[in-house]
mmCIF file of C-alpha atoms and ligand atoms in Angstrom:
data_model
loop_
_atom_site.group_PDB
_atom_site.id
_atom_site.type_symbol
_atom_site.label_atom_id
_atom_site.label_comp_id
_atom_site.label_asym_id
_atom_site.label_seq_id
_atom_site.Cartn_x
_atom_site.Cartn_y
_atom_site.Cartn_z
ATOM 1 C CA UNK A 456 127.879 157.837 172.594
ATOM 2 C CA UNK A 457 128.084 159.645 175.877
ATOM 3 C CA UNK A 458 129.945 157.003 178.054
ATOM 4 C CA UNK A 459 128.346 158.002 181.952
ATOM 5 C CA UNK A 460 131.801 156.574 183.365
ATOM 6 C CA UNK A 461 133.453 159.545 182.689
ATOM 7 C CA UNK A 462 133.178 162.319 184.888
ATOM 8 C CA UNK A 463 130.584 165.231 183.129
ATOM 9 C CA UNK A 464 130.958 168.854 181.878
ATOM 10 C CA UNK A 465 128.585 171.214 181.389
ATOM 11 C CA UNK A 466 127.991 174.588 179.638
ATOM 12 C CA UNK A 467 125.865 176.506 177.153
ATOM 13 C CA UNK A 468 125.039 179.013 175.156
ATOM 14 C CA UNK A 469 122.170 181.217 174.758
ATOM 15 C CA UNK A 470 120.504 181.577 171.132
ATOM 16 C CA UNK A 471 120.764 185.018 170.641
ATOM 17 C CA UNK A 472 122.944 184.953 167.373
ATOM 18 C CA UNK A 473 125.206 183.923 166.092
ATOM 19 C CA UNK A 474 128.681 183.093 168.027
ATOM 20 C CA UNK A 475 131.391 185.359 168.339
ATOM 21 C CA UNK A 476 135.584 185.497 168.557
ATOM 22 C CA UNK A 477 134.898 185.838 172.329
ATOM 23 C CA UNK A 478 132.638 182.560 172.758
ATOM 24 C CA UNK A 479 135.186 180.894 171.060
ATOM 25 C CA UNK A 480 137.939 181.768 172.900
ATOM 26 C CA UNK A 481 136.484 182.153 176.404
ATOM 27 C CA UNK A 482 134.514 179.084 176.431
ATOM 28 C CA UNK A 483 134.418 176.904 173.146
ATOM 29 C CA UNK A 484 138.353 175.764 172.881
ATOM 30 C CA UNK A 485 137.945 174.716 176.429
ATOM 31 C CA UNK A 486 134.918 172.909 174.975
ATOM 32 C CA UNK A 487 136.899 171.021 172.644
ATOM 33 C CA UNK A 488 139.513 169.657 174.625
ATOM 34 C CA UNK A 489 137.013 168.398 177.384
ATOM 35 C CA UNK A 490 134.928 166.269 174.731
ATOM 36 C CA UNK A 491 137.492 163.067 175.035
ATOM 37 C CA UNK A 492 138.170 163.191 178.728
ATOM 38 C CA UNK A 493 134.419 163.958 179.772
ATOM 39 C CA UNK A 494 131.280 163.345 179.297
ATOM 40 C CA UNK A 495 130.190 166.780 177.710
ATOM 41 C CA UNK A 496 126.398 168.251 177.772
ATOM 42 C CA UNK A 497 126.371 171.128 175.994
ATOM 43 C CA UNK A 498 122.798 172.931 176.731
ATOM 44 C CA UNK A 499 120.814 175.723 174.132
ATOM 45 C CA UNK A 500 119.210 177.830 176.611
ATOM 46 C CA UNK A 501 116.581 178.724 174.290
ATOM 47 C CA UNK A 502 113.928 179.442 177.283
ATOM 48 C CA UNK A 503 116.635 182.449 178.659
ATOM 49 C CA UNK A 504 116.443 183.799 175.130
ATOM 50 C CA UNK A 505 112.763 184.451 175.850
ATOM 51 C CA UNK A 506 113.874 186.305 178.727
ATOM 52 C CA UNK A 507 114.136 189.572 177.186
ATOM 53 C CA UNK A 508 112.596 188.753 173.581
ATOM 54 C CA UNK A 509 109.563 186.556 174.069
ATOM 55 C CA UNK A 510 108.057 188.426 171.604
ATOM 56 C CA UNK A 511 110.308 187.074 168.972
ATOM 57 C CA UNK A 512 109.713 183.155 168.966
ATOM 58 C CA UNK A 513 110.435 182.786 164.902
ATOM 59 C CA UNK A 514 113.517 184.814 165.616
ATOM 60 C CA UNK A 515 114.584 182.461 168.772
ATOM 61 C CA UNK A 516 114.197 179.295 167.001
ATOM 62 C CA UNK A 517 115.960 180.191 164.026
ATOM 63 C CA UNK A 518 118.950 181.140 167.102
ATOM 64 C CA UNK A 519 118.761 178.240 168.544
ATOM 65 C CA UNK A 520 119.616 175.802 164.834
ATOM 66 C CA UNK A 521 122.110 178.681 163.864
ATOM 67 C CA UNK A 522 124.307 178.118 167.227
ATOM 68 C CA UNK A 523 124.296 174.426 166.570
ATOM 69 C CA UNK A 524 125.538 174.808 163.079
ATOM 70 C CA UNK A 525 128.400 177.004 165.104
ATOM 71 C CA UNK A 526 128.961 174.318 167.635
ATOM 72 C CA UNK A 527 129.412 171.677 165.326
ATOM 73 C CA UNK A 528 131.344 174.132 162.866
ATOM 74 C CA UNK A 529 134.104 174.505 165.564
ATOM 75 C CA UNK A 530 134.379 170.520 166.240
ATOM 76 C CA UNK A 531 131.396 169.953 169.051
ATOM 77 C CA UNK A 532 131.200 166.144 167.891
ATOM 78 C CA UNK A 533 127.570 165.025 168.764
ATOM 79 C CA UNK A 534 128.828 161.330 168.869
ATOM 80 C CA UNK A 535 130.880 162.386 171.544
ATOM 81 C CA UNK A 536 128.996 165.284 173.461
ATOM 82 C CA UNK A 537 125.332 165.364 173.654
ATOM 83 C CA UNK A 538 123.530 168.408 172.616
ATOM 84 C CA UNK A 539 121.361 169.822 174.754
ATOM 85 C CA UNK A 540 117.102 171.606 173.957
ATOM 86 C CA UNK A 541 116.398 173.442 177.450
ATOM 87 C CA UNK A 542 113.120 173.744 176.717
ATOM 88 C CA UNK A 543 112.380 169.790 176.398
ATOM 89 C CA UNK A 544 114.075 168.843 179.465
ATOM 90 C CA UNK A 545 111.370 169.947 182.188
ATOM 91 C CA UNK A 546 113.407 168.835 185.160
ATOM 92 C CA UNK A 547 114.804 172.295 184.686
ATOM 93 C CA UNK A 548 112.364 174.212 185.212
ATOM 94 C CA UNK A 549 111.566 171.971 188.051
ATOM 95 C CA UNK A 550 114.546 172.434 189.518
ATOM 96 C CA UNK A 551 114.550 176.223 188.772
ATOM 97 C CA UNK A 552 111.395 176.018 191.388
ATOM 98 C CA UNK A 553 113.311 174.033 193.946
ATOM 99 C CA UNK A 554 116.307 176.486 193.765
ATOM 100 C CA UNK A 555 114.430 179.630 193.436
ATOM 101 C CA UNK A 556 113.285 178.961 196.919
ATOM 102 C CA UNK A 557 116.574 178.226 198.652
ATOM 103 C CA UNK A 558 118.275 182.181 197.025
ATOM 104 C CA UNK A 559 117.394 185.311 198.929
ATOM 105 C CA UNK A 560 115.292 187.141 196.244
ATOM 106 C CA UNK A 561 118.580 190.628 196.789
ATOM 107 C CA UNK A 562 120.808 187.853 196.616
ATOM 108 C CA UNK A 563 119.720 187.224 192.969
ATOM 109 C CA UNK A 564 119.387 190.737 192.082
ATOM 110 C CA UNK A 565 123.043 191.766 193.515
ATOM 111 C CA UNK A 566 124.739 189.421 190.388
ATOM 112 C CA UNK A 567 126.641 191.794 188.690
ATOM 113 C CA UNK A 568 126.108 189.623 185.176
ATOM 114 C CA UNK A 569 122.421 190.206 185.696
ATOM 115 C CA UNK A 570 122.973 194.472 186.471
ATOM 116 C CA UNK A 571 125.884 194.342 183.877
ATOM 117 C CA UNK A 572 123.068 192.819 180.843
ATOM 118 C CA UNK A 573 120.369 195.070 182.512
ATOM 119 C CA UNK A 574 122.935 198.362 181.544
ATOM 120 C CA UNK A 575 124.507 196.410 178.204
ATOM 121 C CA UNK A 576 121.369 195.524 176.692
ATOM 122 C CA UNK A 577 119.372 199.129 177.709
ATOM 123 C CA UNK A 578 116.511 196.766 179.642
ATOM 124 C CA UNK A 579 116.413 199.341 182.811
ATOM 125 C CA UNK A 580 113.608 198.659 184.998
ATOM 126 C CA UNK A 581 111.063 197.632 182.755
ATOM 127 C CA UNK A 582 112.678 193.942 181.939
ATOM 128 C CA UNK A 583 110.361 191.284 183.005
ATOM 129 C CA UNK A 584 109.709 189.424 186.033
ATOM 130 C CA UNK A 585 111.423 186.004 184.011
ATOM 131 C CA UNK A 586 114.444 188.002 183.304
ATOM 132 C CA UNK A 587 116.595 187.406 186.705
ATOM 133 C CA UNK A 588 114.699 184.163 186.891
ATOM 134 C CA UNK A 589 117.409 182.984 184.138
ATOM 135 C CA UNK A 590 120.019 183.224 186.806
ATOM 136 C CA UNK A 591 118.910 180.940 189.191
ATOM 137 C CA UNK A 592 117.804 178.555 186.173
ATOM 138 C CA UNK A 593 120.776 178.507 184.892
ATOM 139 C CA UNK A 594 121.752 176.799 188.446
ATOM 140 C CA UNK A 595 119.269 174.874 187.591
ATOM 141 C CA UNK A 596 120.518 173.899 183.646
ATOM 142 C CA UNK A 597 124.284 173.045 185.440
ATOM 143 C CA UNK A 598 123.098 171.069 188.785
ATOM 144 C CA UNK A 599 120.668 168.803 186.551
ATOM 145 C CA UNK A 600 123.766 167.448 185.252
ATOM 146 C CA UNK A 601 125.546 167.081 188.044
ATOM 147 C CA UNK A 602 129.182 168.213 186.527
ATOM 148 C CA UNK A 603 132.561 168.480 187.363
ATOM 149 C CA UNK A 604 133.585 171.185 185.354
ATOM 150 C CA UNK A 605 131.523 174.268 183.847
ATOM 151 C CA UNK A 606 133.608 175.770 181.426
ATOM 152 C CA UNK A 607 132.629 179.525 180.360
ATOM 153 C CA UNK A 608 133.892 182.717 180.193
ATOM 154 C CA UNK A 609 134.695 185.151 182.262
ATOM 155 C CA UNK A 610 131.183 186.962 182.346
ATOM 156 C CA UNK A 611 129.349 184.105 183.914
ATOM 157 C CA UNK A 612 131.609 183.680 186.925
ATOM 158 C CA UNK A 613 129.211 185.215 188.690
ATOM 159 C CA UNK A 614 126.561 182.621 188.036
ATOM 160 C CA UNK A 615 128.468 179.551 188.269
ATOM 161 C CA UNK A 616 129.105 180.929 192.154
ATOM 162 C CA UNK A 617 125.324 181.645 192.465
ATOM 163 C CA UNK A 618 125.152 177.821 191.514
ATOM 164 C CA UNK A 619 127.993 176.698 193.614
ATOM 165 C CA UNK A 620 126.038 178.329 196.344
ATOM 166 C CA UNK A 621 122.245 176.783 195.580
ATOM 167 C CA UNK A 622 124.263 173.401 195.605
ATOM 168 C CA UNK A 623 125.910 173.643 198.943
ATOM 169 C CA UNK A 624 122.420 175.094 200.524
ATOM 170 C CA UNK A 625 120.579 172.108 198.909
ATOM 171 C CA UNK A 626 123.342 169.544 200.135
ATOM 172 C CA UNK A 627 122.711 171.180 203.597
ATOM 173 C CA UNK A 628 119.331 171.426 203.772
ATOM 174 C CA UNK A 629 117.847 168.520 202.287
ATOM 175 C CA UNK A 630 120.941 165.539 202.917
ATOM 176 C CA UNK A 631 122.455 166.210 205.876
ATOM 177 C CA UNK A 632 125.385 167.484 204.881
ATOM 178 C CA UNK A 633 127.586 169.660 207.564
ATOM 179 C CA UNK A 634 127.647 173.214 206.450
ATOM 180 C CA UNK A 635 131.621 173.263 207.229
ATOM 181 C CA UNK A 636 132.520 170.199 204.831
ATOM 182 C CA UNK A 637 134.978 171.406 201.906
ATOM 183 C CA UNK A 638 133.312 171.746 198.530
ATOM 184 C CA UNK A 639 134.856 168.097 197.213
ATOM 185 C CA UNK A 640 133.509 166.574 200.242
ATOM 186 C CA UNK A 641 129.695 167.104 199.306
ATOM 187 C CA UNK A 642 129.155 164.225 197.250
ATOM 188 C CA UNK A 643 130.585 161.415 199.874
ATOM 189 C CA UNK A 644 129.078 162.866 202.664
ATOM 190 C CA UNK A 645 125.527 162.498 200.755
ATOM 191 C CA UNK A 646 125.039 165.864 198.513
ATOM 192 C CA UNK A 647 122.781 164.915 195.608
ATOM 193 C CA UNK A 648 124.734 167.423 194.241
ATOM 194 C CA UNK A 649 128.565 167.610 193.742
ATOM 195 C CA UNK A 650 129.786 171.325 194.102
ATOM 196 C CA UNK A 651 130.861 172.283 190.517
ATOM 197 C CA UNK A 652 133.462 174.181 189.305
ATOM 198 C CA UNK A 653 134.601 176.817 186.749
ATOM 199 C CA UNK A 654 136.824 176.623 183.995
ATOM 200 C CA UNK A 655 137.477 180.069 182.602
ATOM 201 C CA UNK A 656 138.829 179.961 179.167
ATOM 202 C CA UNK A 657 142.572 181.023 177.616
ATOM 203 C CA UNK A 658 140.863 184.416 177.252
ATOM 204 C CA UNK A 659 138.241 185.102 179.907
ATOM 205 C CA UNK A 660 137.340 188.674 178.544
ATOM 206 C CA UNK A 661 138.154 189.612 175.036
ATOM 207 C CA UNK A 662 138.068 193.132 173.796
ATOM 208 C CA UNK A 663 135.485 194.247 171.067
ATOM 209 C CA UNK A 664 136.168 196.154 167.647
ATOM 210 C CA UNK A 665 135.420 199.093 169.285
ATOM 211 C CA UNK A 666 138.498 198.259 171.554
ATOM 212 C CA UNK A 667 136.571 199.390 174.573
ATOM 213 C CA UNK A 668 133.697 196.758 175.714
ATOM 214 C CA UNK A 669 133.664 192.915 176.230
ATOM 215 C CA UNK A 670 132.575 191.828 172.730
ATOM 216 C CA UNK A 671 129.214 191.192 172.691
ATOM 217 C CA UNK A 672 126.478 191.060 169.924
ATOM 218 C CA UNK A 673 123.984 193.822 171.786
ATOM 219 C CA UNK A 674 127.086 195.801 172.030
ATOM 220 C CA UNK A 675 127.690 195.906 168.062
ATOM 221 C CA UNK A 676 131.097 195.020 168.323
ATOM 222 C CA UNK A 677 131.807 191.577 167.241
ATOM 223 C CA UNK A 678 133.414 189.442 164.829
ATOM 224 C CA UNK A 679 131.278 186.166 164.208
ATOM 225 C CA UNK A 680 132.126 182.865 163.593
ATOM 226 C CA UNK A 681 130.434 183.132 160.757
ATOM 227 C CA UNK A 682 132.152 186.346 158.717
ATOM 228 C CA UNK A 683 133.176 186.189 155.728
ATOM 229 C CA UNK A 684 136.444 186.914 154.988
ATOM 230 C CA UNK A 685 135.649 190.675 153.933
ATOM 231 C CA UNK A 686 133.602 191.016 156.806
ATOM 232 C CA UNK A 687 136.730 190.454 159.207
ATOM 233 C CA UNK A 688 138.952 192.664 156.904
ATOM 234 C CA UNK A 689 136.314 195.526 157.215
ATOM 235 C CA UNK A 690 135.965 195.148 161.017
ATOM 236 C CA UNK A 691 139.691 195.064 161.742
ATOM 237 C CA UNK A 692 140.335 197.793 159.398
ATOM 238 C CA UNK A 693 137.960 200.007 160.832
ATOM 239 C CA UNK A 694 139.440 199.720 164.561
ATOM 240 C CA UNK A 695 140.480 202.665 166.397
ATOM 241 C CA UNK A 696 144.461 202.024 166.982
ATOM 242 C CA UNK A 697 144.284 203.698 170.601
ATOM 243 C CA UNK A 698 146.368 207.228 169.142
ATOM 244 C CA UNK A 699 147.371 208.446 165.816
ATOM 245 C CA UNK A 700 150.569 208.581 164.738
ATOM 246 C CA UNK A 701 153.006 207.666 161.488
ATOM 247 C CA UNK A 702 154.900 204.790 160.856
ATOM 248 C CA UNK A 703 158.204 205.979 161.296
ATOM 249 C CA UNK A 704 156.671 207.385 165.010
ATOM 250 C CA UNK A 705 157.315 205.695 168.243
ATOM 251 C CA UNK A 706 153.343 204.315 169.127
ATOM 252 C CA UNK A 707 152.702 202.288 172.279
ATOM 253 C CA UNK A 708 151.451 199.183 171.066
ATOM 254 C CA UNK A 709 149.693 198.628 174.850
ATOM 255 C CA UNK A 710 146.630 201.067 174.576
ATOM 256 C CA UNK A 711 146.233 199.581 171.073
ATOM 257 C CA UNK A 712 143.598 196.766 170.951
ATOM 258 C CA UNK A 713 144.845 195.442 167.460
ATOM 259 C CA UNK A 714 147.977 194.370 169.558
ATOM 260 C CA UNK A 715 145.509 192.471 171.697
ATOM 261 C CA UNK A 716 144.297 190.391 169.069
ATOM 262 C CA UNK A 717 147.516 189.976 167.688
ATOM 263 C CA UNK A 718 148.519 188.336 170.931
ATOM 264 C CA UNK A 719 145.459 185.976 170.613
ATOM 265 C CA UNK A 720 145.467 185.092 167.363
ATOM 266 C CA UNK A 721 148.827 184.836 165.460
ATOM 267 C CA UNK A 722 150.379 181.739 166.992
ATOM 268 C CA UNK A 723 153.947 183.196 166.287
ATOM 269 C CA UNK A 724 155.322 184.837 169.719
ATOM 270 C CA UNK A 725 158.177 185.938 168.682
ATOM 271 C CA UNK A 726 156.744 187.372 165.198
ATOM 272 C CA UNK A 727 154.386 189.694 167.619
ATOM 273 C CA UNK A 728 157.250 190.575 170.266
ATOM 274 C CA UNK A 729 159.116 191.535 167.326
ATOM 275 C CA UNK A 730 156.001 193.427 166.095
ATOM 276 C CA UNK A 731 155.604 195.358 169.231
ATOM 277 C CA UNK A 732 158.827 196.045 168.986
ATOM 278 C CA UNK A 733 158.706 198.142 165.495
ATOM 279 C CA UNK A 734 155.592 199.557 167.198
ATOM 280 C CA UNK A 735 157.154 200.998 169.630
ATOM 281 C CA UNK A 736 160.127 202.306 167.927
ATOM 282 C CA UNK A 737 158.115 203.720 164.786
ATOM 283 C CA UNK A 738 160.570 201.195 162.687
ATOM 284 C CA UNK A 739 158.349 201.580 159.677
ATOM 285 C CA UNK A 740 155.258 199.830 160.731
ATOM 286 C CA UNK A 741 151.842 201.264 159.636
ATOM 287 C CA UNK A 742 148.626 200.552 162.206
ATOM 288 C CA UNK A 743 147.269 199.028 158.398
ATOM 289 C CA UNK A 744 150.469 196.271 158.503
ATOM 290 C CA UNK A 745 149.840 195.205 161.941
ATOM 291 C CA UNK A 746 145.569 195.198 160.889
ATOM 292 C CA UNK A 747 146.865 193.312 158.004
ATOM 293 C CA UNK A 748 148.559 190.361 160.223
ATOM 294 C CA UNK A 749 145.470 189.785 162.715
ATOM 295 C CA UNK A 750 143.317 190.181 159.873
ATOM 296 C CA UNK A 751 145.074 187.050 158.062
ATOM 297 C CA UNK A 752 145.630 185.152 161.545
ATOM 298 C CA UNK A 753 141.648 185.851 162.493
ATOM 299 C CA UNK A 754 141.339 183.775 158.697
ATOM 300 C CA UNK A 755 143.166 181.236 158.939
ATOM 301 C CA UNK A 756 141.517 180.661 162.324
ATOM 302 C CA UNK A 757 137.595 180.873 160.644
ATOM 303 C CA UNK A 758 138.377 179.252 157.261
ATOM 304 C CA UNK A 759 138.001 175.231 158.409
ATOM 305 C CA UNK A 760 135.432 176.850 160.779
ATOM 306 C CA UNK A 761 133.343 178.308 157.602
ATOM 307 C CA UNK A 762 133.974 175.746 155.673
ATOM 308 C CA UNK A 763 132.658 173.009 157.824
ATOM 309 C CA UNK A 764 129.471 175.562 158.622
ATOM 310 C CA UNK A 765 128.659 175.182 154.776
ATOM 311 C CA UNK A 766 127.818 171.988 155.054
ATOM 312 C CA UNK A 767 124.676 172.131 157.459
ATOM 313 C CA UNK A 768 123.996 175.350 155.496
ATOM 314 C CA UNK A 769 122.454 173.571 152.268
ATOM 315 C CA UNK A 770 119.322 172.131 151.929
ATOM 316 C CA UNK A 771 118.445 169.191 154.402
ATOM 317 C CA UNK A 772 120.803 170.721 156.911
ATOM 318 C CA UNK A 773 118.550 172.509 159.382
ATOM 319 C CA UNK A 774 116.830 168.898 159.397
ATOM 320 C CA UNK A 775 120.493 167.353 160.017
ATOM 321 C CA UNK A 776 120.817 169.809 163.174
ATOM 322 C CA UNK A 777 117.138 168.874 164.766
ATOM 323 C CA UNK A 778 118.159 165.462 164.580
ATOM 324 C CA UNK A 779 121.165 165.623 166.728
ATOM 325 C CA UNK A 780 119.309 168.100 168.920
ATOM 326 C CA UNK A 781 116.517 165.076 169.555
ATOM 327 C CA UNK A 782 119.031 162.485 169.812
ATOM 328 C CA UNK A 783 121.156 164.424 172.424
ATOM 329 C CA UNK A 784 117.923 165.691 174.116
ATOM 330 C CA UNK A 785 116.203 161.913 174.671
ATOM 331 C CA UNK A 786 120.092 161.172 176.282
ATOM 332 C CA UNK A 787 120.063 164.265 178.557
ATOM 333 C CA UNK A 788 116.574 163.553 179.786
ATOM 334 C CA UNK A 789 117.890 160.802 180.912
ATOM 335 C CA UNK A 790 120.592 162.015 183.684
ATOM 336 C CA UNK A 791 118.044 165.224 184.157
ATOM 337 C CA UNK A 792 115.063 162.900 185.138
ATOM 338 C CA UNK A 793 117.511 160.791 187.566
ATOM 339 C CA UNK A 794 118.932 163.904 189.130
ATOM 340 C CA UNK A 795 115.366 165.216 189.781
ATOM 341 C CA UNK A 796 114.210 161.972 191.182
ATOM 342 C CA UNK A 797 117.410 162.357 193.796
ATOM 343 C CA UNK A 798 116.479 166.189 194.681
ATOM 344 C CA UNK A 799 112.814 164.908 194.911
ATOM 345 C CA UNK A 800 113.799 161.957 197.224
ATOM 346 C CA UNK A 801 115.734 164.169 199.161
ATOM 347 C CA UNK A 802 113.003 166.665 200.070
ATOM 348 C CA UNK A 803 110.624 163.918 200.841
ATOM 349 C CA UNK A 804 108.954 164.619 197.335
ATOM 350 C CA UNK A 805 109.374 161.039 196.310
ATOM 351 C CA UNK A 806 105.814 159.451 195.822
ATOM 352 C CA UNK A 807 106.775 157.103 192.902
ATOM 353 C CA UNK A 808 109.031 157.174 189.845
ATOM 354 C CA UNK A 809 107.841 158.760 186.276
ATOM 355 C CA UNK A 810 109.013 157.730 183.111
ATOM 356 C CA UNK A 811 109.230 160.654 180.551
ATOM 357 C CA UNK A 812 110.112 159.597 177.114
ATOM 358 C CA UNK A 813 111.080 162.436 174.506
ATOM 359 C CA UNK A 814 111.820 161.339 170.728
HETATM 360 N N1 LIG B 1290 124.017 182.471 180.408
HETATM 361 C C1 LIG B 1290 124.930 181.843 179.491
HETATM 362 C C2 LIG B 1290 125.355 182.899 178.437
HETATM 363 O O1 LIG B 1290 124.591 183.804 178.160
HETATM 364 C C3 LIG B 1290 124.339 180.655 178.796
HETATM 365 C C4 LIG B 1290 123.994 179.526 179.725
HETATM 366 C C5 LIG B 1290 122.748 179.114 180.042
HETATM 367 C C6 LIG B 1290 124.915 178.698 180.426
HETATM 368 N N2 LIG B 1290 122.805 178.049 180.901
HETATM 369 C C7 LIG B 1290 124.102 177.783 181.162
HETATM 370 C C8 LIG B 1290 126.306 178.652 180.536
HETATM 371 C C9 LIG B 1290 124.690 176.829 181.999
HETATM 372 C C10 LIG B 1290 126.878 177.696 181.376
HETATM 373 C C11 LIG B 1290 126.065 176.802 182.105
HETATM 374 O O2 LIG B 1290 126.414 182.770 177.864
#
């Protein structure tokens, strides 16, 4: 059970798929070593999937139990973290209300995460008024819990300073706190909110199949958690090397993405200095040998992963996954409904405690 001594973590995902080589990597193995020291909240921010689909509810919900069944496929351990429904903890979208107010409304649209989704995912200027509203609630999903750490990758830097900022303005504003104090200071000197901080992952940014873009599912270039073995073969076989050349031709292994994952992936460092090294000489290395390494190394990473993703896949197991979501999501009201009772305090919105049970 989540013990509330420990100091807290928070991060999320949003159900728009299933999760990818770069979640993992950027955000989730960071997720896993955090579960013992903190107290972990780990949030499905199903409302921002209706940001830009809320025509697809059926689609969203079936999301939203599919990224569970990833979480706890990697080693998320719901005895130890607490899983997190946005959409049935309402002090969010309270505090999305509180925070939208204390943002300029350019400040907002200036996040380069928001312009970069706005280009990636072709939504040009007919997305909908909600659609930048997901920044500031995502301050919002993070300040609720009041964390420590925010672990993510490198893409939602952007955001976690957005929320840095609403924190510090809300600390100022509304407690008293001096707008010069140092970020760890804003808790002693009477912030409801603690300034949190980032934790970018071993690999902030990882490269997609098509060895160009961040991977990302609305860019077409991913490899999911959930592949199947041929699935991985036929995406790593199919990359671009970066140049053509034979195997008995010096190649530069640096402009050649499959070298990227190799570095990722295949724990061996000196077996991939040593690869590089062929590379680079043409010693008799085809781009199909090196495809073949990463290929096996990308396995040997997804098989427990698969295998433990097989059993919530059977029948009974989307049941298993609402379960936890309720349990975790009665334990996160919790902490959300005291943190909004502090901001509420604070603004001289306090007119009598609520109770808001959720089973
Ligand atoms: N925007 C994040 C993403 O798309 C998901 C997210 C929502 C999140 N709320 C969060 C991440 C709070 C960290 C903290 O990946």
């Amino acid at each position: 059970m989540p013990n509330s001594a420990k100091p807290r973590v928070l991060t999320g995902d949003t159900p728009t798929g299933r999760l990818h080589l770069g979640h993992y990597v950027g955000s989730i193995e960071n997720r896993l070593r955090l579960q013992d020291q903190y107290d972990c909240f780990f949030l499905l921010a199903n409302m921002h999937a209706f940001t830009t689909r809320p025509d697809r509810h059926a689609e969203i919900r079936a999301d939203t139990i599919e990224i569970v069944k990833d979480w706890l496929a990697c080693g998320i351990d719901p005895s130890r973290s607490t899983i997190v429904l946005q959409t049935e903890v309402p002090a969010i979208a309270e505090l999305t209300w509180y925070f939208a107010m204390l943002l300029p409304f350019n400040r907002v649209m200036r996040n380069p995460t928001l312009k970069d989704e706005i280009k990636d995912k072709g939504l040009g200027d007919t997305h909908s008024f909600g659609f930048p509203m997901y920044a500031v609630g995502q301050c919002a999903d993070i300040l609720a819990f009041r964390p420590r750490w925010v672990p993510v990758g490198e893409d939602q830097v952007a955001h976690i300073e957005m929320c840095r900022e609403v924190a510090r303005r809300f600390d100022i504003t509304y407690c008293s706190v001096d707008s010069k104090a140092d970020d760890q200071d804003f808790a002693t000197l009477g912030g409801v909110f603690p300034i949190p901080e980032v934790m970018v992952g071993r690999v902030g940014r990882l490269i997609g199949t098509d060895g160009k873009q961040k991977m990302s599912k609305s860019l077409n270039n991913a490899i999911f958690l959930s592949d199947t073995p041929r699935q991985v073969k036929k995406k790593i076989g199919a990359m671009y090397p970066g140049q053509s050349r034979d195997p008995d031709q010096p190649g530069d292994p640096d402009i050649n993405p499959v070298f990227d994952y190799a570095d990722i992936f295949i724990k061996d460092e000196a077996f991939v200095a040593d690869l590089r090294e062929r590379y680079r000489k043409g010693d008799n290395l085809g781009d199909g040998h090196v495809k073949a390494f990463v290929i096996d190394a990308v396995n040997e990473l997804l098989d427990p992963i698969r295998a433990k993703r097989a059993e919530y896949e059977g029948p009974g197991g989307d049941d298993t996954v609402i379960d936890i979501i309720r349990t975790g999501t009665a334990a996160a009201n919790e902490v959300a409904e005291e943190t909004l009772y502090m901001a509420k305090d604070a603004m001289g919105l306090g007119f009598g405690e609520r109770t808001l049970e959720w089973e």
